[in-house]
């Protein structure tokens, strides 16, 4: 079971959205992390076979991703998806089950099972247009699993889910990753940190780092600092460095800073996390990214 | 030329056997629904309004025919019924290409029976339904005229095909749900234009103008074929969902 992509490039005119990406994926959960516009969705679409590459090849066990055989083993949740206005949750599932080639009886059974799995069994006969964002997202996750896929591609699956639903979703994905390839993209660091076996960080259409949580956190050795200062000094540090956390403690302010150099005389070097790494790569390029941590 | 080249290459070289294809297929889930089953399943997902509208048009034509007294024969039936047909075309086109309107195309593209097969299924059922409807209307309308099947057929097909053609042109330019308004305006415009023909009844429906009707039907049919071909190509190139926000 291998999903291999090699030299994958996508260009829209002069703009290169994905630039010469290569990787071999085997069983497990892969987390694709990056800011908006990093090229995550484009890569996901190409891996799902719904968008052509400009250059490069993508194959699952040497079968092209555009083949019917590949679509048989694919589960895909796009970043945003719609539904026909008259559809109830059950209709939506049965419709996609037919498109995935499930016979009626099997489709009904899978639909019931999956709607229960995402806690939508009571809403099965409710119109989708009455659903909240989180409910729609859970329905999207359920449809992706209709054909028990070997390759599960989930683009921003946790968007709109509340904390309880996110925890349930993470547990579900961890289980699913045991016997299939799961690729999920997000800009929420904690989602991938806890479930992904391999984390891919994407920026400007390229992978800027790959590895497991420990390996990536290790890259931050000597770059994460904590210091306690007064408010005036803290403001100065905030203005000149990337600060991942600020906590007020009585008279003092405790700062966690990501920087190549020591930000303050009394700063102490501490162990880095994935959040620190994210901020290290993305904060200077786009300050908005820190809002998503 | 491309096809000739492809066929030539296929004949000249034997394609290499796929390594491990059988082992791969053994290990993966296989669909339990065959193509015929899939096609039939799609009939259920065509909205009832499409069939209801067809039924209403047939009923209206029948009532109109019954109301006609012998000798009152005029081209009134042609322009009145002809003015209704753009709305039949409107429901047909909008139902066929509804995936784009409702943001379902990306999901449908990723399935075993992909978007082009879904559209083919819709075209097959809606097209057959409309063909039956048009045939019944033609038979009924022809009874009030002395123009014969061929000419009556041209008079009725023109507004229908013209609406289909214009809506399909529009579908290539306006993506998403905004297209709905454009389609509705197009259908209303063709219908209004057809209604205006009542004032030209004594000239435009005469055999001298047959070439005009033939030309209109031919051009419209040509555009429809061309646009369907373009849509198929776009789906094969998997590039038509690019308007979705990155």
PDB file of C-alpha atoms in Angstrom, chain B residues 130-211:
ATOM      1  CA  UNK B 130     -38.228  15.610 -22.987  1.00  0.00           C
ATOM      2  CA  UNK B 131     -38.164  13.706 -26.255  1.00  0.00           C
ATOM      3  CA  UNK B 132     -41.346  11.878 -25.286  1.00  0.00           C
ATOM      4  CA  UNK B 133     -42.939  15.137 -24.119  1.00  0.00           C
ATOM      5  CA  UNK B 134     -41.994  16.940 -27.332  1.00  0.00           C
ATOM      6  CA  UNK B 135     -43.255  14.067 -29.467  1.00  0.00           C
ATOM      7  CA  UNK B 136     -46.629  14.015 -27.710  1.00  0.00           C
ATOM      8  CA  UNK B 137     -46.915  17.810 -27.954  1.00  0.00           C
ATOM      9  CA  UNK B 138     -45.942  17.649 -31.630  1.00  0.00           C
ATOM     10  CA  UNK B 139     -48.571  15.026 -32.387  1.00  0.00           C
ATOM     11  CA  UNK B 140     -51.222  17.060 -30.569  1.00  0.00           C
ATOM     12  CA  UNK B 141     -50.214  20.383 -32.097  1.00  0.00           C
ATOM     13  CA  UNK B 142     -49.939  19.041 -35.590  1.00  0.00           C
ATOM     14  CA  UNK B 143     -53.631  18.172 -35.491  1.00  0.00           C
ATOM     15  CA  UNK B 144     -54.526  21.874 -35.349  1.00  0.00           C
ATOM     16  CA  UNK B 145     -52.312  22.745 -38.310  1.00  0.00           C
ATOM     17  CA  UNK B 146     -51.996  21.736 -41.864  1.00  0.00           C
ATOM     18  CA  UNK B 147     -48.249  22.268 -41.845  1.00  0.00           C
ATOM     19  CA  UNK B 148     -47.254  18.627 -41.448  1.00  0.00           C
ATOM     20  CA  UNK B 149     -45.037  16.986 -38.842  1.00  0.00           C
ATOM     21  CA  UNK B 150     -41.747  18.248 -40.202  1.00  0.00           C
ATOM     22  CA  UNK B 151     -42.630  21.949 -40.234  1.00  0.00           C
ATOM     23  CA  UNK B 152     -44.550  21.796 -36.947  1.00  0.00           C
ATOM     24  CA  UNK B 153     -41.572  19.987 -35.436  1.00  0.00           C
ATOM     25  CA  UNK B 154     -39.237  22.774 -36.559  1.00  0.00           C
ATOM     26  CA  UNK B 155     -41.525  25.459 -35.126  1.00  0.00           C
ATOM     27  CA  UNK B 156     -41.610  23.720 -31.758  1.00  0.00           C
ATOM     28  CA  UNK B 157     -38.012  22.575 -31.622  1.00  0.00           C
ATOM     29  CA  UNK B 158     -36.571  26.019 -32.345  1.00  0.00           C
ATOM     30  CA  UNK B 159     -37.455  27.715 -29.020  1.00  0.00           C
ATOM     31  CA  UNK B 160     -36.598  24.550 -27.094  1.00  0.00           C
ATOM     32  CA  UNK B 161     -33.189  24.011 -28.674  1.00  0.00           C
ATOM     33  CA  UNK B 162     -32.363  27.723 -28.730  1.00  0.00           C
ATOM     34  CA  UNK B 163     -32.943  27.945 -24.965  1.00  0.00           C
ATOM     35  CA  UNK B 164     -30.811  24.833 -24.363  1.00  0.00           C
ATOM     36  CA  UNK B 165     -28.020  26.275 -26.528  1.00  0.00           C
ATOM     37  CA  UNK B 166     -28.037  29.716 -24.889  1.00  0.00           C
ATOM     38  CA  UNK B 167     -28.141  28.232 -21.368  1.00  0.00           C
ATOM     39  CA  UNK B 168     -25.226  25.940 -22.165  1.00  0.00           C
ATOM     40  CA  UNK B 169     -23.222  28.877 -23.530  1.00  0.00           C
ATOM     41  CA  UNK B 170     -24.022  30.742 -20.327  1.00  0.00           C
ATOM     42  CA  UNK B 171     -22.965  27.752 -18.206  1.00  0.00           C
ATOM     43  CA  UNK B 172     -19.456  28.070 -19.621  1.00  0.00           C
ATOM     44  CA  UNK B 173     -19.246  31.738 -18.662  1.00  0.00           C
ATOM     45  CA  UNK B 174     -21.148  32.125 -15.418  1.00  0.00           C
ATOM     46  CA  UNK B 175     -20.156  29.527 -12.827  1.00  0.00           C
ATOM     47  CA  UNK B 176     -22.074  28.672  -9.717  1.00  0.00           C
ATOM     48  CA  UNK B 177     -25.566  29.557  -8.613  1.00  0.00           C
ATOM     49  CA  UNK B 178     -25.497  33.068 -10.114  1.00  0.00           C
ATOM     50  CA  UNK B 179     -26.109  31.334 -13.448  1.00  0.00           C
ATOM     51  CA  UNK B 180     -29.671  30.535 -12.411  1.00  0.00           C
ATOM     52  CA  UNK B 181     -30.833  34.086 -12.989  1.00  0.00           C
ATOM     53  CA  UNK B 182     -29.143  34.195 -16.358  1.00  0.00           C
ATOM     54  CA  UNK B 183     -30.831  30.952 -17.395  1.00  0.00           C
ATOM     55  CA  UNK B 184     -34.226  32.202 -16.247  1.00  0.00           C
ATOM     56  CA  UNK B 185     -33.787  35.457 -18.186  1.00  0.00           C
ATOM     57  CA  UNK B 186     -32.680  33.492 -21.255  1.00  0.00           C
ATOM     58  CA  UNK B 187     -35.719  31.212 -21.132  1.00  0.00           C
ATOM     59  CA  UNK B 188     -38.066  34.162 -20.570  1.00  0.00           C
ATOM     60  CA  UNK B 189     -36.416  36.049 -23.441  1.00  0.00           C
ATOM     61  CA  UNK B 190     -36.785  33.172 -25.914  1.00  0.00           C
ATOM     62  CA  UNK B 191     -40.350  32.638 -24.755  1.00  0.00           C
ATOM     63  CA  UNK B 192     -41.173  36.338 -25.228  1.00  0.00           C
ATOM     64  CA  UNK B 193     -39.529  36.373 -28.659  1.00  0.00           C
ATOM     65  CA  UNK B 194     -41.550  33.335 -29.649  1.00  0.00           C
ATOM     66  CA  UNK B 195     -44.754  35.007 -28.448  1.00  0.00           C
ATOM     67  CA  UNK B 196     -44.007  38.013 -30.648  1.00  0.00           C
ATOM     68  CA  UNK B 197     -44.118  35.724 -33.673  1.00  0.00           C
ATOM     69  CA  UNK B 198     -47.924  35.855 -33.454  1.00  0.00           C
ATOM     70  CA  UNK B 199     -47.709  39.249 -35.138  1.00  0.00           C
ATOM     71  CA  UNK B 200     -45.744  37.693 -37.989  1.00  0.00           C
ATOM     72  CA  UNK B 201     -47.918  34.622 -38.126  1.00  0.00           C
ATOM     73  CA  UNK B 202     -48.875  35.114 -41.763  1.00  0.00           C
ATOM     74  CA  UNK B 203     -45.321  35.350 -42.977  1.00  0.00           C
ATOM     75  CA  UNK B 204     -42.864  33.597 -40.671  1.00  0.00           C
ATOM     76  CA  UNK B 205     -44.828  30.343 -40.454  1.00  0.00           C
ATOM     77  CA  UNK B 206     -45.171  30.091 -44.234  1.00  0.00           C
ATOM     78  CA  UNK B 207     -43.145  27.549 -46.253  1.00  0.00           C
ATOM     79  CA  UNK B 208     -41.004  30.388 -47.705  1.00  0.00           C
ATOM     80  CA  UNK B 209     -39.432  30.818 -44.266  1.00  0.00           C
ATOM     81  CA  UNK B 210     -38.608  27.149 -43.814  1.00  0.00           C
ATOM     82  CA  UNK B 211     -34.933  27.865 -44.333  1.00  0.00           C
TER      83      UNK B 211
END
